[in-house]
Coordinates of N, CA, C and O and ligand atoms in Angstrom, one line a residue:
P31 N 124.8 2.6 54.4 CA 124.1 2.2 55.8 C 124.5 3.1 56.8 O 125.8 3.5 56.8
V32 N 123.8 3.6 57.7 CA 124.3 4.0 58.9 C 125.1 3.3 59.8 O 124.7 2.1 60.0
P33 N 126.3 3.7 60.2 CA 126.9 2.8 61.1 C 126.5 2.4 62.5 O 125.6 3.4 62.9
L34 N 126.5 1.3 62.9 CA 125.9 0.8 64.1 C 126.2 1.4 65.2 O 127.8 1.6 65.3
K35 N 125.4 1.9 66.1 CA 125.9 2.6 67.3 C 125.4 1.7 68.5 O 124.7 0.7 68.5
M36 N 125.9 2.3 69.7 CA 125.4 1.5 70.8 C 124.9 2.6 71.7 O 125.4 3.8 72.0
V37 N 123.8 2.3 72.6 CA 123.1 3.1 73.5 C 123.0 2.5 74.9 O 122.6 1.2 74.9
S38 N 123.2 3.3 75.9 CA 123.0 2.7 77.2 C 121.7 2.0 77.4 O 120.5 2.8 76.9
A39 N 121.4 0.8 77.8 CA 120.0 0.1 77.7 C 119.0 1.1 78.4 O 118.0 0.9 77.8
C40 N 119.5 1.8 79.5 CA 118.5 2.3 80.2 C 117.8 3.7 79.5 O 116.7 4.0 79.7
L41 N 118.6 4.1 78.5 CA 118.0 5.1 77.7 C 117.1 4.8 76.6 O 116.4 5.6 76.0
A42 N 117.2 3.4 76.4 CA 116.4 2.9 75.3 C 115.1 2.2 76.0 O 114.3 1.4 75.1
G43 N 114.9 2.4 77.1 CA 113.7 1.9 77.9 C 113.8 0.6 78.6 O 113.0 0.0 79.2
V44 N 115.1 0.0 78.7 CA 115.2 -1.2 79.5 C 115.2 -0.7 81.0 O 116.1 0.2 81.4
Q45 N 114.6 -1.4 81.9 CA 114.6 -0.9 83.2 C 115.8 -1.7 84.0 O 115.5 -2.6 84.8
C46 N 117.1 -1.3 83.7 CA 118.2 -1.9 84.4 C 118.8 -0.9 85.2 O 120.0 -1.0 85.7
R47 N 118.2 0.3 85.6 CA 119.1 1.2 86.4 C 118.7 0.6 87.8 O 118.1 -0.3 88.3
Y48 N 119.8 1.3 88.8 CA 119.9 0.9 90.1 C 118.6 0.7 90.6 O 118.3 -0.1 91.6
N49 N 117.8 1.8 90.4 CA 116.4 1.7 91.1 C 115.4 1.0 90.5 O 114.2 1.1 90.7
G50 N 115.7 -0.1 89.4 CA 114.8 -0.7 88.7 C 114.0 0.0 87.6 O 113.2 -0.6 87.2
Q51 N 114.6 1.1 87.3 CA 113.6 2.0 86.3 C 114.4 2.2 85.0 O 115.7 2.1 85.0
A52 N 113.9 2.6 83.9 CA 114.6 3.1 82.8 C 114.6 4.7 82.9 O 114.0 5.3 83.7
K53 N 115.3 5.2 81.9 CA 115.5 6.6 81.7 C 115.2 7.1 80.0 O 116.1 7.4 79.6
T54 N 114.1 6.6 79.7 CA 113.9 6.6 78.2 C 114.0 7.9 77.6 O 113.3 8.8 77.9
V55 N 114.9 7.7 76.3 CA 114.9 9.0 75.5 C 114.3 8.6 74.2 O 115.0 7.6 73.6
P56 N 112.9 9.0 73.8 CA 112.4 8.5 72.9 C 113.3 8.4 71.7 O 113.1 7.4 70.6
L57 N 113.9 9.4 71.1 CA 114.7 9.5 69.8 C 115.8 8.2 70.0 O 116.1 7.5 68.8
L58 N 116.3 7.9 70.8 CA 117.2 6.8 71.2 C 116.7 5.3 71.1 O 117.1 4.5 70.6
K59 N 115.5 5.4 71.8 CA 114.7 4.1 71.7 C 114.2 3.9 70.1 O 114.3 2.7 69.8
D60 N 113.9 4.9 69.5 CA 113.6 4.8 68.4 C 115.0 4.2 67.4 O 114.8 3.3 66.4
M61 N 115.9 4.9 67.5 CA 117.1 4.3 66.9 C 117.2 3.0 67.1 O 117.8 2.2 66.2
V62 N 117.1 2.3 68.2 CA 117.4 1.0 68.5 C 116.1 0.4 67.8 O 116.5 -0.9 67.2
Q63 N 114.9 0.6 67.9 CA 113.9 -0.1 67.2 C 114.1 -0.2 65.8 O 113.8 -1.0 64.9
R64 N 114.8 0.7 65.1 CA 115.2 1.0 63.7 C 116.1 0.1 63.4 O 116.4 -0.3 62.2
G65 N 116.9 -0.4 64.3 CA 118.1 -1.4 64.2 C 119.5 -0.6 63.7 O 120.5 -1.1 63.4
D66 N 119.4 0.7 64.3 CA 120.6 1.6 63.9 C 121.6 1.4 65.3 O 122.5 1.9 65.1
A67 N 121.1 1.1 66.3 CA 121.8 0.9 67.6 C 121.4 -0.3 68.2 O 120.4 -0.9 68.1
I68 N 122.3 -1.0 69.0 CA 122.2 -2.0 70.0 C 122.3 -1.3 71.2 O 122.8 -0.2 71.4
T69 N 121.8 -1.9 72.4 CA 121.6 -1.6 73.9 C 122.6 -2.4 74.5 O 122.5 -3.7 74.4
L70 N 123.5 -1.8 75.5 CA 124.1 -2.6 76.4 C 123.8 -2.0 77.7 O 123.9 -0.5 77.7
C71 N 124.0 -2.8 78.9 CA 124.2 -2.2 80.0 C 125.4 -2.7 80.9 O 125.3 -3.8 81.3
P72 N 126.5 -2.0 80.9 CA 127.7 -2.4 81.5 C 127.3 -3.0 82.8 O 128.2 -4.2 83.1
E73 N 126.7 -2.4 84.0 CA 126.6 -3.0 85.2 C 126.0 -4.2 85.0 O 126.2 -5.3 85.9
R74 N 125.0 -4.5 84.4 CA 124.4 -5.7 84.1 C 125.2 -6.8 83.5 O 125.1 -8.0 83.9
L75 N 125.9 -6.4 82.5 CA 126.9 -7.2 81.7 C 127.9 -7.8 83.0 O 128.5 -9.0 82.9
A76 N 128.2 -6.9 84.0 CA 129.0 -7.5 85.1 C 128.5 -8.2 86.0 O 128.9 -8.7 87.1
G77 N 127.3 -8.5 85.9 CA 126.4 -9.4 86.9 C 125.7 -8.7 87.9 O 125.4 -9.4 88.7
L78 N 125.7 -7.3 88.1 CA 125.1 -6.8 89.1 C 123.6 -6.8 88.8 O 123.0 -6.7 87.7
A79 N 122.9 -7.0 89.9 CA 121.5 -7.3 90.0 C 120.9 -5.7 89.8 O 121.2 -4.8 90.1
T80 N 119.6 -6.1 89.3 CA 118.5 -5.0 89.2 C 117.3 -5.2 90.1 O 116.8 -6.3 89.8
P81 N 116.8 -4.3 91.0 CA 117.3 -3.2 91.3 C 118.8 -3.4 92.1 O 118.8 -4.6 92.9
R82 N 119.6 -2.6 92.6 CA 120.8 -2.5 93.1 C 121.0 -1.2 94.2 O 120.4 -0.3 94.0
R83 N 121.7 -1.4 95.0 CA 122.3 -0.3 95.8 C 123.0 0.7 95.0 O 123.8 0.4 94.2
P84 N 122.6 2.1 94.9 CA 123.4 3.2 94.3 C 125.1 3.0 94.5 O 125.4 2.9 95.7
A85 N 125.5 3.3 93.5 CA 127.2 3.3 93.6 C 127.8 4.5 93.1 O 127.2 5.2 92.2
E86 N 128.8 4.8 93.7 CA 129.6 6.0 93.3 C 131.0 5.9 93.5 O 131.6 5.1 93.9
I87 N 131.9 6.6 92.6 CA 133.2 6.5 92.6 C 133.9 7.3 93.7 O 133.4 8.5 93.7
V88 N 134.7 6.8 94.6 CA 135.1 7.6 95.8 C 136.5 7.8 95.4 O 137.4 6.9 95.2
G89 N 137.0 9.1 95.6 CA 138.6 9.3 95.2 C 139.1 9.6 93.8 O 140.2 9.9 93.6
G90 N 138.1 10.0 93.1 CA 138.5 10.3 91.6 C 137.3 10.0 90.7 O 136.3 9.9 91.0
D91 N 137.9 9.9 89.5 CA 136.9 9.6 88.4 C 137.0 8.1 87.7 O 137.8 7.4 88.4
G92 N 136.4 7.7 86.6 CA 136.5 6.7 86.0 C 138.1 6.1 85.5 O 138.4 5.2 85.8
Y93 N 138.6 7.3 85.2 CA 140.1 7.2 84.6 C 141.0 6.8 85.9 O 141.8 5.7 85.8
A94 N 140.7 7.5 87.0 CA 141.2 7.0 88.3 C 141.1 5.6 88.7 O 142.0 4.9 89.2
V95 N 139.8 5.1 88.5 CA 139.5 3.7 88.8 C 140.3 2.9 88.1 O 141.0 1.9 88.6
L96 N 140.3 2.9 86.7 CA 141.2 2.1 85.7 C 142.6 2.1 86.3 O 143.2 0.9 86.0
D97 N 143.1 3.3 86.7 CA 144.5 3.3 86.9 C 144.8 2.8 88.6 O 145.8 2.9 89.1
G98 N 143.7 2.3 89.2 CA 143.9 1.9 90.5 C 144.3 3.1 91.6 O 144.6 2.8 92.8
K99 N 143.7 4.3 91.4 CA 143.9 5.3 92.1 C 142.5 5.8 92.9 O 142.5 6.6 93.5
A100 N 141.3 5.1 92.5 CA 140.0 5.4 93.0 C 139.2 4.2 93.0 O 139.6 3.2 92.4
R101 N 138.2 4.1 93.8 CA 137.4 2.9 93.9 C 135.9 3.1 94.1 O 135.5 4.2 93.9
V102 N 135.2 2.2 93.7 CA 133.7 2.2 93.5 C 133.0 1.6 94.7 O 133.5 0.2 95.0
Y103 N 132.1 2.3 95.5 CA 131.5 1.6 96.5 C 130.1 1.8 96.4 O 129.4 2.9 95.8
N104 N 129.3 0.8 96.9 CA 127.7 1.4 97.1 C 127.6 2.2 98.3 O 128.5 2.2 99.3
D105 N 126.2 2.4 98.8 CA 126.1 3.3 99.8 C 126.2 2.3 101.1 O 125.8 3.1 102.2
C106 N 126.2 1.2 101.0 CA 126.3 0.3 102.2 C 128.0 0.1 102.4 O 128.3 -0.7 103.3
G107 N 128.7 0.7 101.7 CA 130.3 0.6 101.8 C 130.8 -0.7 101.2 O 132.2 -1.1 101.4
E108 N 130.1 -1.5 100.3 CA 130.6 -2.6 99.7 C 131.5 -2.2 98.4 O 131.0 -1.3 97.7
D109 N 132.7 -2.7 98.3 CA 133.6 -2.4 97.2 C 133.3 -3.2 95.9 O 133.3 -4.3 96.0
L110 N 132.7 -2.2 95.1 CA 132.3 -3.0 93.7 C 133.3 -2.6 92.7 O 133.1 -2.7 91.5
T111 N 134.8 -2.3 92.9 CA 135.6 -1.6 92.0 C 135.7 -2.8 90.9 O 135.8 -2.4 89.7
G112 N 135.9 -4.1 91.2 CA 136.4 -5.1 90.3 C 134.9 -5.2 89.4 O 135.2 -5.4 88.2
A113 N 133.7 -5.3 89.8 CA 132.6 -5.4 89.1 C 132.6 -4.2 87.9 O 132.4 -4.4 86.8
F114 N 133.1 -3.1 88.4 CA 132.8 -1.9 87.4 C 133.9 -1.9 86.6 O 133.7 -1.4 85.3
I115 N 134.9 -2.4 86.6 CA 136.0 -2.6 85.7 C 135.7 -3.8 84.7 O 136.1 -3.7 83.7
I116 N 135.3 -4.8 85.2 CA 134.9 -6.1 84.4 C 133.7 -5.3 83.3 O 133.8 -5.6 82.2
A117 N 132.7 -4.6 83.9 CA 131.7 -3.9 83.1 C 132.3 -3.2 81.9 O 131.8 -3.3 80.9
A118 N 133.4 -2.5 82.2 CA 133.9 -1.6 81.3 C 134.6 -2.4 80.2 O 134.4 -2.2 79.0
Y119 N 135.4 -3.6 80.6 CA 136.1 -4.3 79.5 C 135.2 -5.0 78.8 O 135.2 -5.5 77.5
K120 N 134.0 -5.6 79.4 CA 133.0 -6.5 78.6 C 132.5 -5.6 77.5 O 132.1 -6.0 76.6
T121 N 132.0 -4.2 78.1 CA 131.5 -3.4 77.2 C 132.3 -3.2 75.9 O 132.1 -3.1 74.9
L122 N 133.6 -2.9 76.1 CA 134.7 -2.3 75.2 C 134.6 -3.5 74.2 O 134.8 -3.4 72.8
H123 N 135.0 -5.0 74.6 CA 135.1 -6.0 74.1 C 134.0 -6.3 73.0 O 134.1 -6.8 71.8
I124 N 132.6 -6.2 73.4 CA 131.5 -6.3 72.6 C 131.6 -5.3 71.4 O 131.2 -5.5 70.3
L125 N 131.9 -4.1 71.8 CA 131.8 -2.9 70.8 C 133.1 -3.1 69.8 O 132.7 -3.2 68.6
Q126 N 134.2 -3.7 70.2 CA 135.2 -4.1 69.1 C 134.8 -5.2 68.4 O 134.9 -5.2 67.2
A127 N 134.2 -6.1 69.0 CA 133.7 -7.4 68.0 C 132.7 -6.9 67.1 O 132.6 -7.4 66.0
A128 N 131.7 -5.9 67.6 CA 130.7 -5.6 66.4 C 131.3 -4.4 65.5 O 130.4 -4.0 64.8
G129 N 132.4 -3.8 65.8 CA 133.0 -2.9 65.1 C 132.2 -1.5 65.2 O 132.0 -0.8 64.5
I130 N 131.7 -1.0 66.4 CA 131.0 -0.1 66.9 C 132.1 0.9 67.5 O 132.7 0.6 68.3
G131 N 132.0 2.1 67.0 CA 132.9 3.3 67.4 C 132.0 4.2 68.0 O 133.0 5.3 68.3
E132 N 130.9 4.4 68.2 CA 130.3 5.5 68.5 C 129.1 5.1 69.6 O 128.4 4.3 69.1
V133 N 129.1 5.8 70.7 CA 128.1 5.4 71.7 C 127.5 6.6 72.3 O 127.8 7.6 72.5
V134 N 126.3 6.4 72.9 CA 125.4 7.4 73.4 C 125.1 6.7 75.1 O 124.4 5.8 75.1
L135 N 126.0 7.3 76.0 CA 125.7 6.6 77.3 C 125.3 7.7 78.4 O 125.2 8.9 78.2
K136 N 124.5 7.1 79.2 CA 123.7 7.8 80.4 C 124.5 8.7 81.1 O 125.5 8.1 81.8
E137 N 124.2 10.0 81.0 CA 125.1 11.0 81.8 C 124.8 10.9 83.2 O 123.7 10.4 83.8
G138 N 125.8 11.1 84.2 CA 125.8 11.0 85.5 C 126.1 9.5 86.1 O 126.3 9.4 87.5
S139 N 126.2 8.5 85.5 CA 126.4 7.1 86.0 C 127.8 7.1 86.2 O 128.6 7.4 85.5
P140 N 128.0 6.3 87.5 CA 129.5 5.9 87.7 C 130.1 4.9 86.5 O 131.2 4.9 86.7
S141 N 129.3 4.5 85.8 CA 129.7 3.7 84.6 C 129.7 4.3 83.4 O 130.6 4.6 82.7
C142 N 128.5 5.0 83.2 CA 128.3 5.4 81.8 C 128.5 7.1 81.8 O 128.4 7.5 80.5
G143 N 128.6 7.8 82.7 CA 128.5 9.1 82.7 C 129.9 9.6 81.8 O 130.9 9.0 82.0
S144 N 129.7 10.6 81.1 CA 130.9 11.1 80.3 C 131.0 12.7 80.6 O 132.2 12.9 80.1
R145 N 130.4 13.3 81.2 CA 130.6 14.6 81.8 C 130.7 14.8 83.2 O 131.5 15.8 83.6
E146 N 129.8 14.2 83.8 CA 129.7 14.5 85.3 C 129.3 13.2 85.9 O 128.6 12.2 85.3
I147 N 129.7 13.1 87.1 CA 129.4 11.9 87.9 C 129.2 12.5 89.4 O 129.3 13.6 89.7
Y148 N 128.6 11.6 90.2 CA 128.3 11.9 91.6 C 129.8 11.9 92.5 O 130.7 11.2 92.0
D149 N 129.7 12.6 93.5 CA 131.3 13.0 94.1 C 131.7 11.8 95.1 O 132.8 12.0 95.5
G150 N 130.9 10.9 95.2 CA 131.4 9.9 96.2 C 131.1 10.1 97.8 O 131.5 9.4 98.4
T151 N 130.2 10.9 97.7 CA 129.9 11.1 99.1 C 128.3 10.7 99.5 O 127.9 11.0 100.5
F152 N 127.7 10.2 98.2 CA 126.2 9.9 98.4 C 125.3 11.0 99.1 O 124.3 10.6 100.0
S153 N 125.6 12.3 98.6 CA 124.7 13.3 99.1 C 124.1 14.0 97.9 O 123.6 15.0 98.1
G154 N 124.0 13.4 96.8 CA 123.4 14.0 95.5 C 124.2 14.8 95.0 O 123.8 15.6 94.1
T155 N 125.5 15.1 95.2 CA 126.2 16.1 94.8 C 127.2 15.7 93.6 O 127.8 14.6 93.5
K156 N 127.0 16.5 92.4 CA 127.6 16.1 91.2 C 129.1 16.8 91.2 O 129.1 17.7 91.8
R157 N 130.0 16.1 90.4 CA 131.4 16.7 89.9 C 131.6 16.3 88.5 O 130.9 15.5 88.0
D158 N 132.6 17.4 87.9 CA 132.9 16.8 86.5 C 133.6 15.8 86.6 O 134.6 15.4 87.5
G159 N 133.5 14.7 85.6 CA 134.2 13.6 85.4 C 133.4 12.5 84.8 O 132.5 12.6 84.3
V160 N 134.3 11.4 84.5 CA 133.6 10.2 83.6 C 133.4 9.0 84.5 O 134.2 8.9 85.6
G161 N 132.6 8.1 84.0 CA 132.4 6.9 84.6 C 133.5 5.9 84.3 O 134.1 6.4 83.4
V162 N 133.4 4.8 84.8 CA 134.5 3.8 84.6 C 134.4 3.3 83.2 O 135.5 3.2 82.3
T163 N 133.3 2.9 82.6 CA 133.2 2.4 81.3 C 133.3 3.5 80.3 O 134.1 3.2 79.5
A164 N 132.9 4.7 80.5 CA 133.1 5.8 79.7 C 134.4 6.0 79.6 O 135.1 6.2 78.4
A165 N 135.3 6.0 80.6 CA 136.7 6.2 80.4 C 137.3 5.4 79.8 O 138.3 5.6 79.0
L166 N 137.0 4.1 79.8 CA 137.7 2.9 79.1 C 137.4 3.0 77.6 O 138.3 3.1 76.8
L167 N 136.3 3.5 77.2 CA 135.8 3.6 76.0 C 136.5 4.6 75.3 O 137.0 4.7 74.1
L168 N 136.6 6.0 75.9 CA 137.4 7.1 75.4 C 138.8 6.8 75.3 O 139.3 7.0 74.5
R169 N 139.4 6.1 76.3 CA 140.7 5.8 76.3 C 140.9 5.0 74.8 O 142.1 4.9 74.2
S170 N 140.0 4.1 74.5 CA 140.2 3.3 73.5 C 139.7 3.7 72.0 O 139.7 3.0 71.2
G171 N 139.5 5.1 72.0 CA 139.2 5.7 70.9 C 137.7 5.6 70.4 O 137.5 5.9 69.2
I172 N 136.8 5.3 71.4 CA 135.4 5.1 70.9 C 134.9 6.6 71.1 O 135.3 7.4 71.9
R173 N 133.9 7.1 70.3 CA 133.4 8.4 70.3 C 132.4 8.1 71.3 O 131.2 7.4 71.1
V174 N 132.2 8.8 72.5 CA 131.2 8.7 73.4 C 130.5 10.1 73.6 O 131.1 11.2 73.8
Y175 N 129.0 10.0 73.5 CA 128.2 11.2 73.8 C 127.3 10.7 75.0 O 127.2 9.5 75.1
S176 N 126.7 11.7 75.3 CA 125.7 11.5 76.6 C 124.4 11.7 75.8 O 124.3 12.5 74.8
E177 N 123.2 11.5 76.7 CA 121.8 11.7 76.1 C 121.9 13.2 76.0 O 121.1 14.0 75.4
Q178 N 122.4 14.0 77.0 CA 122.5 15.5 77.0 C 123.1 16.1 75.9 O 122.7 17.0 75.2
T179 N 124.5 15.4 75.4 CA 125.0 16.2 74.7 C 124.3 15.9 73.3 O 124.1 16.8 72.2
L180 N 123.7 14.8 73.1 CA 122.9 14.3 71.9 C 121.8 15.3 71.7 O 121.5 15.7 70.5
L181 N 121.2 15.7 72.9 CA 120.0 16.4 72.8 C 120.3 18.0 72.8 O 119.6 19.1 72.8
G182 N 121.6 18.3 72.7 CA 122.0 19.7 72.6 C 121.9 20.5 73.6 O 122.0 21.6 73.9
D183 N 122.2 19.8 74.8 CA 121.9 20.6 76.3 C 122.9 21.6 76.5 O 122.9 22.6 76.7
S184 N 124.4 21.6 76.0 CA 125.3 22.5 76.2 C 126.4 22.4 75.4 O 127.3 22.7 75.6
Q185 N 126.2 21.3 74.3 CA 127.2 21.0 73.5 C 127.1 21.7 72.1 O 126.1 21.3 71.5
P186 N 128.4 22.3 71.6 CA 128.0 22.7 70.1 C 128.1 21.7 69.1 O 127.2 22.0 68.0
E187 N 128.5 20.5 69.6 CA 128.9 19.5 68.4 C 127.5 19.1 68.0 O 126.6 18.8 68.7
P188 N 127.2 19.1 66.6 CA 125.9 18.8 66.2 C 125.8 17.2 65.7 O 125.9 16.6 64.8
V189 N 125.8 16.5 67.0 CA 125.7 15.1 67.1 C 124.5 14.7 66.3 O 124.5 13.6 65.8
L190 N 123.4 15.3 66.5 CA 122.2 14.8 65.9 C 122.3 14.5 64.4 O 121.8 13.3 63.9
S191 N 123.0 15.3 63.6 CA 123.2 15.0 62.2 C 124.0 13.8 62.0 O 124.1 13.3 60.9
K192 N 124.8 13.2 62.8 CA 125.7 12.3 62.6 C 125.0 11.0 63.1 O 125.4 10.0 62.9
M193 N 123.9 11.2 63.9 CA 123.3 10.0 64.5 C 122.2 9.6 63.2 O 121.4 8.8 63.2
Ligands
SF4_380 FE1 123.5 0.3 83.0 FE2 124.8 2.3 82.2 FE3 122.1 2.7 82.3 FE4 123.6 2.4 84.5 S1 123.6 4.0 83.2 S2 121.9 1.3 84.2 S3 125.2 1.0 83.8 S4 123.2 1.4 81.1

């Protein structure tokens, strides 16, 4: 049998993004509907509401947040660092309990981004870096892909054959 994967819920059609919308990738939605993947939304697991104010990591990336060297704020200046760290650990614990070692996470998110995130200035500017949940999963040995690496955007890794 195909090993079970986890997919960011918003990529599989769940309307859990900050703006109340999904960012559906049909291939991933199909994977979930076939029963080959489960969906999780780290930020919803931490109890954040949908819709919610957009959040960005200020002062570093997800690794820096885990290490206490950067923080997560929304665009009203509310400090959401604790919720984002809870989101990461809840996600990790569910994956470990389910024996899931491979995930496809939404690129660009302060939780799920695995190659790029927004730079903390709320100006729509991206920078290289990982989100908080992605950082914890990577540190814990989970294989993390994004919908962009999965779709062959700029990664040589033949991810599709493994999915
Ligand atoms: Fe939830 Fe991650 Fe999608 Fe954000 S990117 S809505 S945290 S699954």
